[in-house]
mmCIF file of C-alpha atoms in Angstrom:
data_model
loop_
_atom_site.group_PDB
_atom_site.id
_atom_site.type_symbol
_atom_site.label_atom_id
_atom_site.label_comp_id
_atom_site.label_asym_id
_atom_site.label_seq_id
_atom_site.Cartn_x
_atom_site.Cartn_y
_atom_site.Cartn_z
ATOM 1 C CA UNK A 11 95.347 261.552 66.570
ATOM 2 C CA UNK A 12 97.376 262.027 69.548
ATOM 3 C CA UNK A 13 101.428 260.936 69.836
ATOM 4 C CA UNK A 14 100.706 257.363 70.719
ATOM 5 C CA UNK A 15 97.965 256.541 67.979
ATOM 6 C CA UNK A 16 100.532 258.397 65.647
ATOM 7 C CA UNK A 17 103.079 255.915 66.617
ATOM 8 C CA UNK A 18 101.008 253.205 66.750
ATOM 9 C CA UNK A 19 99.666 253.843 62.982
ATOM 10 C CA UNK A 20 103.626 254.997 61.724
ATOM 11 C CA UNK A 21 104.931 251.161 63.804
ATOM 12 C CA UNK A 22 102.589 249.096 64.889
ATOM 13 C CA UNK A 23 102.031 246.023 62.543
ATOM 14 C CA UNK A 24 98.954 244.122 62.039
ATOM 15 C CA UNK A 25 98.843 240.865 62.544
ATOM 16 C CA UNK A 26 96.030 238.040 61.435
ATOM 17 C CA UNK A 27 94.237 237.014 65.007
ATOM 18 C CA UNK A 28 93.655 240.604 65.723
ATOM 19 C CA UNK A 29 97.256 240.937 66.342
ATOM 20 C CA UNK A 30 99.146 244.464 66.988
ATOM 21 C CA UNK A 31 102.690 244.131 67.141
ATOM 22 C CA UNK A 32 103.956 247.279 68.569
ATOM 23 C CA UNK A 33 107.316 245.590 69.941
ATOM 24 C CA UNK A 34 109.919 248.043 68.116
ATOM 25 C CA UNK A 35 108.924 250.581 71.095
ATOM 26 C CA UNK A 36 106.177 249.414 73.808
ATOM 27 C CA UNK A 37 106.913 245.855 75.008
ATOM 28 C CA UNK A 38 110.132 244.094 73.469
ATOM 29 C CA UNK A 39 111.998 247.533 72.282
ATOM 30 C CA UNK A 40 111.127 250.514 74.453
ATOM 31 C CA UNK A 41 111.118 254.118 73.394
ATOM 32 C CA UNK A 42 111.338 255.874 76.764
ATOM 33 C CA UNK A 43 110.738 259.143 75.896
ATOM 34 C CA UNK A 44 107.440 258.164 74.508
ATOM 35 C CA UNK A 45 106.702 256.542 78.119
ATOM 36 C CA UNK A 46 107.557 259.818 79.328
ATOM 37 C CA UNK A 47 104.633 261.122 76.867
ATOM 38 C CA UNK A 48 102.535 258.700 78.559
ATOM 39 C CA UNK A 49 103.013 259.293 81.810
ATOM 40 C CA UNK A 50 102.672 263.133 81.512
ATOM 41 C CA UNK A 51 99.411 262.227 79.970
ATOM 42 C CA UNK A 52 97.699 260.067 82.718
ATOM 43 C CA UNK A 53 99.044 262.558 85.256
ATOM 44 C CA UNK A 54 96.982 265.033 83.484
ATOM 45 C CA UNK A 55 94.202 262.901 83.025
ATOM 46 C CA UNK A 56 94.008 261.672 86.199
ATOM 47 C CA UNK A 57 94.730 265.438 87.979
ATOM 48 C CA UNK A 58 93.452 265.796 91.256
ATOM 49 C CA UNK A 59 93.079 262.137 91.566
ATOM 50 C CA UNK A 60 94.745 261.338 95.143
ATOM 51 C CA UNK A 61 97.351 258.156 93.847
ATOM 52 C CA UNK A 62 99.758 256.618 96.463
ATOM 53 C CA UNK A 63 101.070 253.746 94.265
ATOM 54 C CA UNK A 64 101.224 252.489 91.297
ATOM 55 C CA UNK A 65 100.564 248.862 90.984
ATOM 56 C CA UNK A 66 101.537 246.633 87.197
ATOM 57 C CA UNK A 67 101.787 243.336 86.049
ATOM 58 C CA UNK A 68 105.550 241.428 84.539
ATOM 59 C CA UNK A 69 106.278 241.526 82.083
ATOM 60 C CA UNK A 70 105.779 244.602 79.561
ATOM 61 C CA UNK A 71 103.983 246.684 82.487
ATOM 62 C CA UNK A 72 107.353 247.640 84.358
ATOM 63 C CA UNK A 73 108.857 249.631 82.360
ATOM 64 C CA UNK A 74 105.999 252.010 81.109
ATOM 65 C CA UNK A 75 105.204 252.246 85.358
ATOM 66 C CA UNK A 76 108.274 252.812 85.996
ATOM 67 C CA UNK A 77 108.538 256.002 83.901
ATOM 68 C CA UNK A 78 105.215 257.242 84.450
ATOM 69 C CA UNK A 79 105.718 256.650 88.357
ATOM 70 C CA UNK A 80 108.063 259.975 88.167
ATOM 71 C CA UNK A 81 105.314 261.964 87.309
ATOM 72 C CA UNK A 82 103.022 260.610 89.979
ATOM 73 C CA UNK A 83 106.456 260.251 92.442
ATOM 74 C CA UNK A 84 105.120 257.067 93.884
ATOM 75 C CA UNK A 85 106.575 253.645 94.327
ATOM 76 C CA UNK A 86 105.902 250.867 91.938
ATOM 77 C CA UNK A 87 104.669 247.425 92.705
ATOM 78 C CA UNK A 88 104.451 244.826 90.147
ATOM 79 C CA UNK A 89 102.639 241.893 90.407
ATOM 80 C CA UNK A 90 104.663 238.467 89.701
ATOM 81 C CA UNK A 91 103.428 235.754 87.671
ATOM 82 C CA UNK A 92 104.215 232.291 89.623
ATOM 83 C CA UNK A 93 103.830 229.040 88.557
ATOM 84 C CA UNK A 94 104.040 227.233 91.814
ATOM 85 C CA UNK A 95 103.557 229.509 94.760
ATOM 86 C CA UNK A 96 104.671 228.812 98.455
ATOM 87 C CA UNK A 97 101.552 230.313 99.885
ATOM 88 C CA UNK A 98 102.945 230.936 103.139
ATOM 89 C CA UNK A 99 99.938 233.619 103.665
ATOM 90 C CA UNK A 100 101.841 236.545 102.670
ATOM 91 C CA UNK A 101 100.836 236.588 99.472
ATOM 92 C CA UNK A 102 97.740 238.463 97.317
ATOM 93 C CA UNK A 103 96.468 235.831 94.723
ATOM 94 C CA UNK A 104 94.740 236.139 91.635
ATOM 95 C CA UNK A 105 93.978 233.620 88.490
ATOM 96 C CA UNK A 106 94.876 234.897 85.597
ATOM 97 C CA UNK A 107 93.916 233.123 82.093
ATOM 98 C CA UNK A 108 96.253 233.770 79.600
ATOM 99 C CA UNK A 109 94.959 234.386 75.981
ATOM 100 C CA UNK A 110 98.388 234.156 74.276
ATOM 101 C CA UNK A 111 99.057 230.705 75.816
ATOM 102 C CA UNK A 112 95.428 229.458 76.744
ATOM 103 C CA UNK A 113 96.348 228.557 80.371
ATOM 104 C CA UNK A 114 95.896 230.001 83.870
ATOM 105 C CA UNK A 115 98.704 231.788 85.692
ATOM 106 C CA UNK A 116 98.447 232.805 88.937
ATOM 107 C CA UNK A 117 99.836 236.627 89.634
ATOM 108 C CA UNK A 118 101.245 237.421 93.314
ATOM 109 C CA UNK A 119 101.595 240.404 95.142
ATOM 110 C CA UNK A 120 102.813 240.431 98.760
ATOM 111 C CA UNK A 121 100.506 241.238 101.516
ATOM 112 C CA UNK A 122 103.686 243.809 102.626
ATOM 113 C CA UNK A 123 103.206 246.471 99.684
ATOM 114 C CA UNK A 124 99.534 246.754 99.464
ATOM 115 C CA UNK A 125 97.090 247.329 102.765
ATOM 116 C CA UNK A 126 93.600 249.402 103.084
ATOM 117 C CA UNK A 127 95.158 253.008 103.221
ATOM 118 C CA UNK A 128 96.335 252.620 99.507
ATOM 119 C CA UNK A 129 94.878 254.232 96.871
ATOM 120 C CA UNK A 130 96.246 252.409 93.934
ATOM 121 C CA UNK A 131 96.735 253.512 90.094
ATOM 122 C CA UNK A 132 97.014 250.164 87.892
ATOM 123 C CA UNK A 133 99.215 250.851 84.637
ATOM 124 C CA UNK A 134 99.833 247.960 81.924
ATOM 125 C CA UNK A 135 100.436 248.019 78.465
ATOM 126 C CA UNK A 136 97.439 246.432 76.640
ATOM 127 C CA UNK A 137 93.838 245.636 77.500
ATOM 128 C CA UNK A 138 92.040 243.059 75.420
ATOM 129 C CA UNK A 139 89.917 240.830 77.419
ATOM 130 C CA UNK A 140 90.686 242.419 80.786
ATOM 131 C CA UNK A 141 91.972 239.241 82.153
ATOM 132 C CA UNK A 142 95.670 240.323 83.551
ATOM 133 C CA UNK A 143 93.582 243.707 84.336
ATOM 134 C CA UNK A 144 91.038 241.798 86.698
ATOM 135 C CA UNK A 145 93.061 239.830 88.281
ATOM 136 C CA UNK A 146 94.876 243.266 89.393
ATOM 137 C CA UNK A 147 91.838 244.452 90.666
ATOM 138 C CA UNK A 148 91.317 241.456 92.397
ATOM 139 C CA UNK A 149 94.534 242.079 94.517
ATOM 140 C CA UNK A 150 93.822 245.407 95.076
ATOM 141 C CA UNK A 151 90.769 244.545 96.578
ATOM 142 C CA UNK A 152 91.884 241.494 98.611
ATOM 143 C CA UNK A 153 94.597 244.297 100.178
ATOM 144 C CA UNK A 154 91.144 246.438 100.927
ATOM 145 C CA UNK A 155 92.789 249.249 99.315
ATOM 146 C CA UNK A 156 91.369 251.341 96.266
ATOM 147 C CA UNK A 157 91.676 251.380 92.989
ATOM 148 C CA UNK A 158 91.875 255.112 92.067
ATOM 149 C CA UNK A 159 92.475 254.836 88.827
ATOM 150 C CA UNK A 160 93.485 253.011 85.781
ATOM 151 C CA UNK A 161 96.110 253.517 83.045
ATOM 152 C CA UNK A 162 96.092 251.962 80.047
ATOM 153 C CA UNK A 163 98.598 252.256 76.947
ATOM 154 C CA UNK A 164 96.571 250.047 74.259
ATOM 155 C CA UNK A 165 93.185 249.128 74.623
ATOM 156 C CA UNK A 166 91.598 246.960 71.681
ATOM 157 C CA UNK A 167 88.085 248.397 72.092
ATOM 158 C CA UNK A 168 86.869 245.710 69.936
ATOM 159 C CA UNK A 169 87.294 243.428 72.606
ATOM 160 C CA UNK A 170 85.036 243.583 75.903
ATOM 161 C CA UNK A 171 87.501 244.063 78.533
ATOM 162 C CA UNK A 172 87.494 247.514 78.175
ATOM 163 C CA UNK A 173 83.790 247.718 78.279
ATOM 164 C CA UNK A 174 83.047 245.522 81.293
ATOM 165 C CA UNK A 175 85.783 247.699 83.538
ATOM 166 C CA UNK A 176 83.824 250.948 82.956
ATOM 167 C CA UNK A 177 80.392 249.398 83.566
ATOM 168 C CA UNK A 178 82.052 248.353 86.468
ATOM 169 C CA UNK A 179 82.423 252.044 87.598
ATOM 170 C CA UNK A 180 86.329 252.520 87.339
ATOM 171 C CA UNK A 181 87.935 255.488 85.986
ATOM 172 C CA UNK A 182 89.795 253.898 82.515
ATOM 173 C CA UNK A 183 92.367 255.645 80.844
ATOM 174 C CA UNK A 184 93.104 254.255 77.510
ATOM 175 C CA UNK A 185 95.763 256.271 75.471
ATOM 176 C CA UNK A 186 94.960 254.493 71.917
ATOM 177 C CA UNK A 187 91.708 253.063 71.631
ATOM 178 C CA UNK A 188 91.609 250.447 68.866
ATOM 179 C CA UNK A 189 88.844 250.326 66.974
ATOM 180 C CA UNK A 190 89.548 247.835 64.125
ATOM 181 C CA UNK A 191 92.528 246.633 62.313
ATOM 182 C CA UNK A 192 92.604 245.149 59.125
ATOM 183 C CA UNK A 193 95.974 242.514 59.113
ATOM 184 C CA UNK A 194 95.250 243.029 55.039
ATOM 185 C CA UNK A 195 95.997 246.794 54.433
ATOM 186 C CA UNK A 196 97.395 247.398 57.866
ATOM 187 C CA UNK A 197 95.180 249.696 58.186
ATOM 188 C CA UNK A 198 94.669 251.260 62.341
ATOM 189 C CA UNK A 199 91.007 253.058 63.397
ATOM 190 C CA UNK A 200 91.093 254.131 66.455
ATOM 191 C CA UNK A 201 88.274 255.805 68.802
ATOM 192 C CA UNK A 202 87.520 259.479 68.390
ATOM 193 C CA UNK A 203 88.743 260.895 72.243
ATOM 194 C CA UNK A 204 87.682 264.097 73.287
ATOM 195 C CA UNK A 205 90.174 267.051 72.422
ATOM 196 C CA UNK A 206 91.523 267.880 75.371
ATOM 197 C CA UNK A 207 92.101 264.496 75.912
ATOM 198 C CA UNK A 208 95.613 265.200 74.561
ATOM 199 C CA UNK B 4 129.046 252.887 102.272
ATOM 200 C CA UNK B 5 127.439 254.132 99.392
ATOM 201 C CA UNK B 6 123.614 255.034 98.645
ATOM 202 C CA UNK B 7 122.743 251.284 97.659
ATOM 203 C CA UNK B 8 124.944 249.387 100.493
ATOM 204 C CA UNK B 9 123.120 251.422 102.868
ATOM 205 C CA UNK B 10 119.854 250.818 101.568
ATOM 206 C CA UNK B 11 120.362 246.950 101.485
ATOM 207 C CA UNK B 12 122.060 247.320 105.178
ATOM 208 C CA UNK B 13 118.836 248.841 106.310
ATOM 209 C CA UNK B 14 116.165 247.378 104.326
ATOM 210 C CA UNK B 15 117.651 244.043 103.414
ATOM 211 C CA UNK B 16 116.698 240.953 104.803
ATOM 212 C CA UNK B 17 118.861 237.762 104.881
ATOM 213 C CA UNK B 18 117.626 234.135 104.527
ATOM 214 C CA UNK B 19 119.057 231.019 104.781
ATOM 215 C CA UNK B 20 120.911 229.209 101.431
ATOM 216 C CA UNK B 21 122.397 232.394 100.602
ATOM 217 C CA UNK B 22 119.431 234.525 99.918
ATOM 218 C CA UNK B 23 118.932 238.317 100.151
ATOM 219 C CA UNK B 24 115.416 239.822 99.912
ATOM 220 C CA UNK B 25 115.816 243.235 98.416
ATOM 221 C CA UNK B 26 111.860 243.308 97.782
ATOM 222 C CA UNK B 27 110.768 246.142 99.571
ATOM 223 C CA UNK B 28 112.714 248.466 97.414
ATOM 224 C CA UNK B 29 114.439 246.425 94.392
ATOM 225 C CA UNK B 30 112.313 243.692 92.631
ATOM 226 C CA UNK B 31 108.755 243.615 93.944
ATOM 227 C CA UNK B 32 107.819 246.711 95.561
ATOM 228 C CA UNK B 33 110.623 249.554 93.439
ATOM 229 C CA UNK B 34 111.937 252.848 94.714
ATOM 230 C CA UNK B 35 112.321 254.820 91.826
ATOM 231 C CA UNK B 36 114.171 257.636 93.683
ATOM 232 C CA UNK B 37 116.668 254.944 94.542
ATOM 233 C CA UNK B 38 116.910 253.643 90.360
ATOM 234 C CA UNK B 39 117.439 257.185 89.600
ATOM 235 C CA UNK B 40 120.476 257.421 91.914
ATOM 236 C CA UNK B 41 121.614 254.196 90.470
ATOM 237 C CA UNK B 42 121.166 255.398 86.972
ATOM 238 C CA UNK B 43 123.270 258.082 87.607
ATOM 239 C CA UNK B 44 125.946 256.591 89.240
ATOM 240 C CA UNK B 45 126.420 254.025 86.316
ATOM 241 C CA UNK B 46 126.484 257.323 83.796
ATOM 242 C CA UNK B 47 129.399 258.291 86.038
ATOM 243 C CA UNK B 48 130.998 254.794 85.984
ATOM 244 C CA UNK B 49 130.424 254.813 82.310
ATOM 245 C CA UNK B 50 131.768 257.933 81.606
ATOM 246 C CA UNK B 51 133.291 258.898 78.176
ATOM 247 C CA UNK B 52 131.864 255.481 77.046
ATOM 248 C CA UNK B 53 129.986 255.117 73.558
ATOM 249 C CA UNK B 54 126.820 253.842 74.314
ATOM 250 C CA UNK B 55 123.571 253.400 72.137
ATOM 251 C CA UNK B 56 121.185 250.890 73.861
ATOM 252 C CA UNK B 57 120.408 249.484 77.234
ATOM 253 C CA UNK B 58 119.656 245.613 77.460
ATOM 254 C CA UNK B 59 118.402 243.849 80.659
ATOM 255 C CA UNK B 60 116.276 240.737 81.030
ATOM 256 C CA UNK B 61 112.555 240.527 82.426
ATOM 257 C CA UNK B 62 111.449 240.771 84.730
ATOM 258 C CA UNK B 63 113.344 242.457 87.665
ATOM 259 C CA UNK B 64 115.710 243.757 85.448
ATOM 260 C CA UNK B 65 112.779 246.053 83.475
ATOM 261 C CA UNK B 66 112.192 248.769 85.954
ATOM 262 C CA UNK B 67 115.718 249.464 86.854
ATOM 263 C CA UNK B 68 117.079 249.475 82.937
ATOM 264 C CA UNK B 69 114.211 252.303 82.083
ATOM 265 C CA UNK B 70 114.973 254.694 84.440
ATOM 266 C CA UNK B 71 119.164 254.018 84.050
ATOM 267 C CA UNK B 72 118.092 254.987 80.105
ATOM 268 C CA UNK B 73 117.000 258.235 80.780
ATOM 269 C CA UNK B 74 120.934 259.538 81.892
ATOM 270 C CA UNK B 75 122.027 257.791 78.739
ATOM 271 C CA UNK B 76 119.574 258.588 76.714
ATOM 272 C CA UNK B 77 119.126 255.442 74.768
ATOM 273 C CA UNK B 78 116.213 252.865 74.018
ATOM 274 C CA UNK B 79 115.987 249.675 75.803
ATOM 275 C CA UNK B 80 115.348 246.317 75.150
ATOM 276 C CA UNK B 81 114.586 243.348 77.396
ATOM 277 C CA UNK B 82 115.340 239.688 76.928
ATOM 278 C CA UNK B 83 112.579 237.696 77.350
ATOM 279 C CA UNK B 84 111.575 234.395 78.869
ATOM 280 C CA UNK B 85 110.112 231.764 76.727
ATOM 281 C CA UNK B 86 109.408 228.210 77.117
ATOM 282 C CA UNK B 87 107.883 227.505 73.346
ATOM 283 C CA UNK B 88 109.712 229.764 70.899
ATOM 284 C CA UNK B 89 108.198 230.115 67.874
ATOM 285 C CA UNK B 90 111.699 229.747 66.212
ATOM 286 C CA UNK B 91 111.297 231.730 63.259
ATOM 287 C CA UNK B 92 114.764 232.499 62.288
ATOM 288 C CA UNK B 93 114.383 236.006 63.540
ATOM 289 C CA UNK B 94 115.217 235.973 67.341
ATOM 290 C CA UNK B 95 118.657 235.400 68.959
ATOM 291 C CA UNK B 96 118.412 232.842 71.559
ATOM 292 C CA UNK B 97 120.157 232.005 74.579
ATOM 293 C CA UNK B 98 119.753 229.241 77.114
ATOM 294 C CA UNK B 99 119.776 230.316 80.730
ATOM 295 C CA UNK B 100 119.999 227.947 83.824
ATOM 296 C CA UNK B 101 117.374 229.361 86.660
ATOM 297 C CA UNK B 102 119.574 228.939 90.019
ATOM 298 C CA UNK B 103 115.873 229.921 91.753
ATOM 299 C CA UNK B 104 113.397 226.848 89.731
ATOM 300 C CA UNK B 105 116.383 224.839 88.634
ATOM 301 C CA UNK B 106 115.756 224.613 85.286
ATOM 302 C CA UNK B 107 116.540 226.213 81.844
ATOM 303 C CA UNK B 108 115.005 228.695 79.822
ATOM 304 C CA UNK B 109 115.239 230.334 76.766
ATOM 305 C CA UNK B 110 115.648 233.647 76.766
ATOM 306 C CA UNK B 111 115.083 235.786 73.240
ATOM 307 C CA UNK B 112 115.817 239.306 71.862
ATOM 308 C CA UNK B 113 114.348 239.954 68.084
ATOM 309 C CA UNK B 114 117.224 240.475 65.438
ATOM 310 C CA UNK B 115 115.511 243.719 64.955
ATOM 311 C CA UNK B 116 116.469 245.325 68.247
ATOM 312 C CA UNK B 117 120.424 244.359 68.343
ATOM 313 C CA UNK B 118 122.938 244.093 65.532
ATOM 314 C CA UNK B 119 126.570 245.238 64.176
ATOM 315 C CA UNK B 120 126.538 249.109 64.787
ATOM 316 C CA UNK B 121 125.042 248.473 68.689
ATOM 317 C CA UNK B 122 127.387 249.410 71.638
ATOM 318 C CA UNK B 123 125.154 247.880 74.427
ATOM 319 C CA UNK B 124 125.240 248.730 78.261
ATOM 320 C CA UNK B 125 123.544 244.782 79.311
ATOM 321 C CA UNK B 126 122.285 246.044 83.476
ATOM 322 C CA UNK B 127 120.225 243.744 85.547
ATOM 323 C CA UNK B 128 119.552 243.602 89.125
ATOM 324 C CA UNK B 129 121.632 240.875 90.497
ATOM 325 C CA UNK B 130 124.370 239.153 89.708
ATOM 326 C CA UNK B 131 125.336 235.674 91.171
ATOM 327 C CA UNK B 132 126.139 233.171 89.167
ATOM 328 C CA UNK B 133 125.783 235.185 86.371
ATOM 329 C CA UNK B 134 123.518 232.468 83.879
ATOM 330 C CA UNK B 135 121.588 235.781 83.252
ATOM 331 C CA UNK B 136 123.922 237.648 81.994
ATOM 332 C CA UNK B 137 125.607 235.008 80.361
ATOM 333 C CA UNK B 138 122.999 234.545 78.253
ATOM 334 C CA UNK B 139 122.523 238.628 77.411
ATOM 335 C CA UNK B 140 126.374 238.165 76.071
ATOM 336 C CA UNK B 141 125.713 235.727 74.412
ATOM 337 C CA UNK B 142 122.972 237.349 72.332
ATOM 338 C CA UNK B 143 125.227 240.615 71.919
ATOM 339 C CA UNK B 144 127.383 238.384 70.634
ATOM 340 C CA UNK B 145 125.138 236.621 68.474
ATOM 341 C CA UNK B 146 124.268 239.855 67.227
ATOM 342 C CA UNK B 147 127.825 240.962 66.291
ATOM 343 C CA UNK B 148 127.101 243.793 68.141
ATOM 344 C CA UNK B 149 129.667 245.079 71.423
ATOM 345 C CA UNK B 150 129.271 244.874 75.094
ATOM 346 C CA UNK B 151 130.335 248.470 76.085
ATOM 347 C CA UNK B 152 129.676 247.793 79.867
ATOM 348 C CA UNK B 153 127.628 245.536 82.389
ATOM 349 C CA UNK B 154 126.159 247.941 85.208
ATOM 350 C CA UNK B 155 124.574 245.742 88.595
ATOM 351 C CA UNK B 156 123.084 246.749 90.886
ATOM 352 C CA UNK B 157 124.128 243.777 93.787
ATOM 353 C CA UNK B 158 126.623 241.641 93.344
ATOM 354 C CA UNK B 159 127.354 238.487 95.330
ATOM 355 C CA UNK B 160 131.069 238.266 95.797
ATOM 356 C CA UNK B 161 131.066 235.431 97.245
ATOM 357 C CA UNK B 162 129.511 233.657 94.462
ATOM 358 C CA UNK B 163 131.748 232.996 90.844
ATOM 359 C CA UNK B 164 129.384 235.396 87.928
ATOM 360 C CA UNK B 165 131.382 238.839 88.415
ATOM 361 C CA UNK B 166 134.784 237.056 89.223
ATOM 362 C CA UNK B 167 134.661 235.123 85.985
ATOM 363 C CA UNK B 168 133.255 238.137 83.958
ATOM 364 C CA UNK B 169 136.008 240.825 84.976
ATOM 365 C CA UNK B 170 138.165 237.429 84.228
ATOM 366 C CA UNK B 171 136.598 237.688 80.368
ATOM 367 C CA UNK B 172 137.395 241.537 80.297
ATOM 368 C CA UNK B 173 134.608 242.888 80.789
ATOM 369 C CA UNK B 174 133.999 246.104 82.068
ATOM 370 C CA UNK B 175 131.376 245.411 84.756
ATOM 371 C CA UNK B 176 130.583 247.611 87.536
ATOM 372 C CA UNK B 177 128.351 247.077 90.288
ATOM 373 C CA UNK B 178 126.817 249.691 92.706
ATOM 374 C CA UNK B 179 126.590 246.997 95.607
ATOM 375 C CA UNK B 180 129.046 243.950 96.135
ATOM 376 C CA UNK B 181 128.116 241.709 99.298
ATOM 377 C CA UNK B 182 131.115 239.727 100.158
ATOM 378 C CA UNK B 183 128.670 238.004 102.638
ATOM 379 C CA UNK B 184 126.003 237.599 104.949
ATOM 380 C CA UNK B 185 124.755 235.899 107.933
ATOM 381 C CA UNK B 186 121.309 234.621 108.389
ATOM 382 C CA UNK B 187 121.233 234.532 111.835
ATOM 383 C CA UNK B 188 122.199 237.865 112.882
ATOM 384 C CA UNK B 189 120.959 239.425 109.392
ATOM 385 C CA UNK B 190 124.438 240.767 109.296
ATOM 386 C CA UNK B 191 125.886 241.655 105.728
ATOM 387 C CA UNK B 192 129.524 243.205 104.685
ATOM 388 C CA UNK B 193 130.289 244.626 101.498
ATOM 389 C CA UNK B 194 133.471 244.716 99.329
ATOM 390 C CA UNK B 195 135.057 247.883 100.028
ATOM 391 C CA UNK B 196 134.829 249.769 96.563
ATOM 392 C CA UNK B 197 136.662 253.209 95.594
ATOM 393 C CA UNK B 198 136.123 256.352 97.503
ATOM 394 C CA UNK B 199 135.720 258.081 93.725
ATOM 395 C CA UNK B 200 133.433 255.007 93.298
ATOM 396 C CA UNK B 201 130.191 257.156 95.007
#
């Protein structure tokens, strides 16, 4: 297991509704040294990559870009979540559903902070259905810049977002890959990753 | 001027009803060069001062509070925003007014991440009226846990939140104060602070 699963299996808590709480150090509590782990990770996974920017999603995303941006020594853009938008054209748009609160947000990035010549690594905390993920994408894309990579604390790989963003052809870097939990035992398995993978 | 009064004199862009758009480099698009300077001078303001966690409030607040933790050396935790609490006896919870939507949200911190023993440094991005902030003392309160210091990064004078705060005792210190600012010519003058003040 690497640091995060470690951490992950030591204070994560199941939860029925395939549920991981990991709040006392990802995304209510935040344990920065272990987003310094994190980001020294994806900058060795994602070595060689050319990365201009790093682009996240409010609110749990910030803080784990933020940190991992100093290994990268990029600026940060996060995307904002807006109910009611004054589309006065500058803005990127993208629908997001929500799965925690079953409705559509839509996320906004100005038109100022992303533009073709970027080549954009996207950084959130969890992947589950890929929804907050896509609609990322979508932005980037909309800007006509590139998605050179993407960094990922949590992925629950027994949901498809995951899946569908590799078919797609992108470059995923998952830290823990969750297998299955069991919200009885609180039991963790997580995805074999290749050695070197850290 | 210091680091962050020039920044906002350069980069800064004023708009009618009292509004400053610090996005390019502050809340939207972040400079994390300019957060570490910022972290560091608020370890020198806070000098000599017990401190053992950083609290700030999503979602601008985020990026700033995790790079100021790395010169103290502490976790952080972040307030956050919630419409429908699932009020299950273990969250503090604060009401905030939202000067920008004009309405009032809850804000909540679990009971896990604050209590007794904390000496909190509460830092945010602006401070105007100060509902924000109000409602982080409130939940240090709630938590019977201290408010060691209040660290800003802009301040507007001209507006009542850091007047009635230092009026409370509090030891707040922010990096930028703008005394005011003109629309038209996009003019802005800052409260003179102390030469020793960086």
């Amino acid at each position: 297991m690497n640091f995060l699963e470690e951490r992950i299996q030591r204070d994560g808590i199941v939860k029925e509704g395939n549920v991981l709480k990991v709040d006392t150090f990802l995304n209510h509590q935040m344990d920065i040294g272990l987003f310094r782990q994190m980001g020294e990770e994806w900058k060795r996974r994602f070595a060689g990559t050319p990365i201009n920017k790093i682009l996240t999603i409010e609110a749990s995303g910030i803080g784990i870009a933020c940190i991992a941006s100093e290994y990268f020594d990029v600026p940060v853009v996060f995307a904002k979540k807006s109910k009611s938008v004054n589309l006065d054209g500058g803005m990127y748009v993208a629908e997001v559903e929500s799965f925690t609160h079953k409705c559509k947000n839509q996320v906004i990035v100005s038109k100022k902070f992303l533009g073709p010549e970027d080549r954009v690594l996207i950084i959130d905390d969890f992947l589950a259905n890929g929804y907050a993920l896509q609609g990322m994408i979508s932005i980037v894309s909309q800007a006509g810049a590139t998605v050179a990579g993407i960094g990922i604390a949590i992925e629950k790989g027994f949901q498809p977002g995951g899946r569908t963003i590799r078919n797609l052809g992108y470059h995923l870097e998952s830290l823990a890959i969750v297998e299955d939990m069991d919200a009885e035992t609180g039991k963790i398995w997580f995805q074999e990753q290749n050695e070197n993978a850290g």
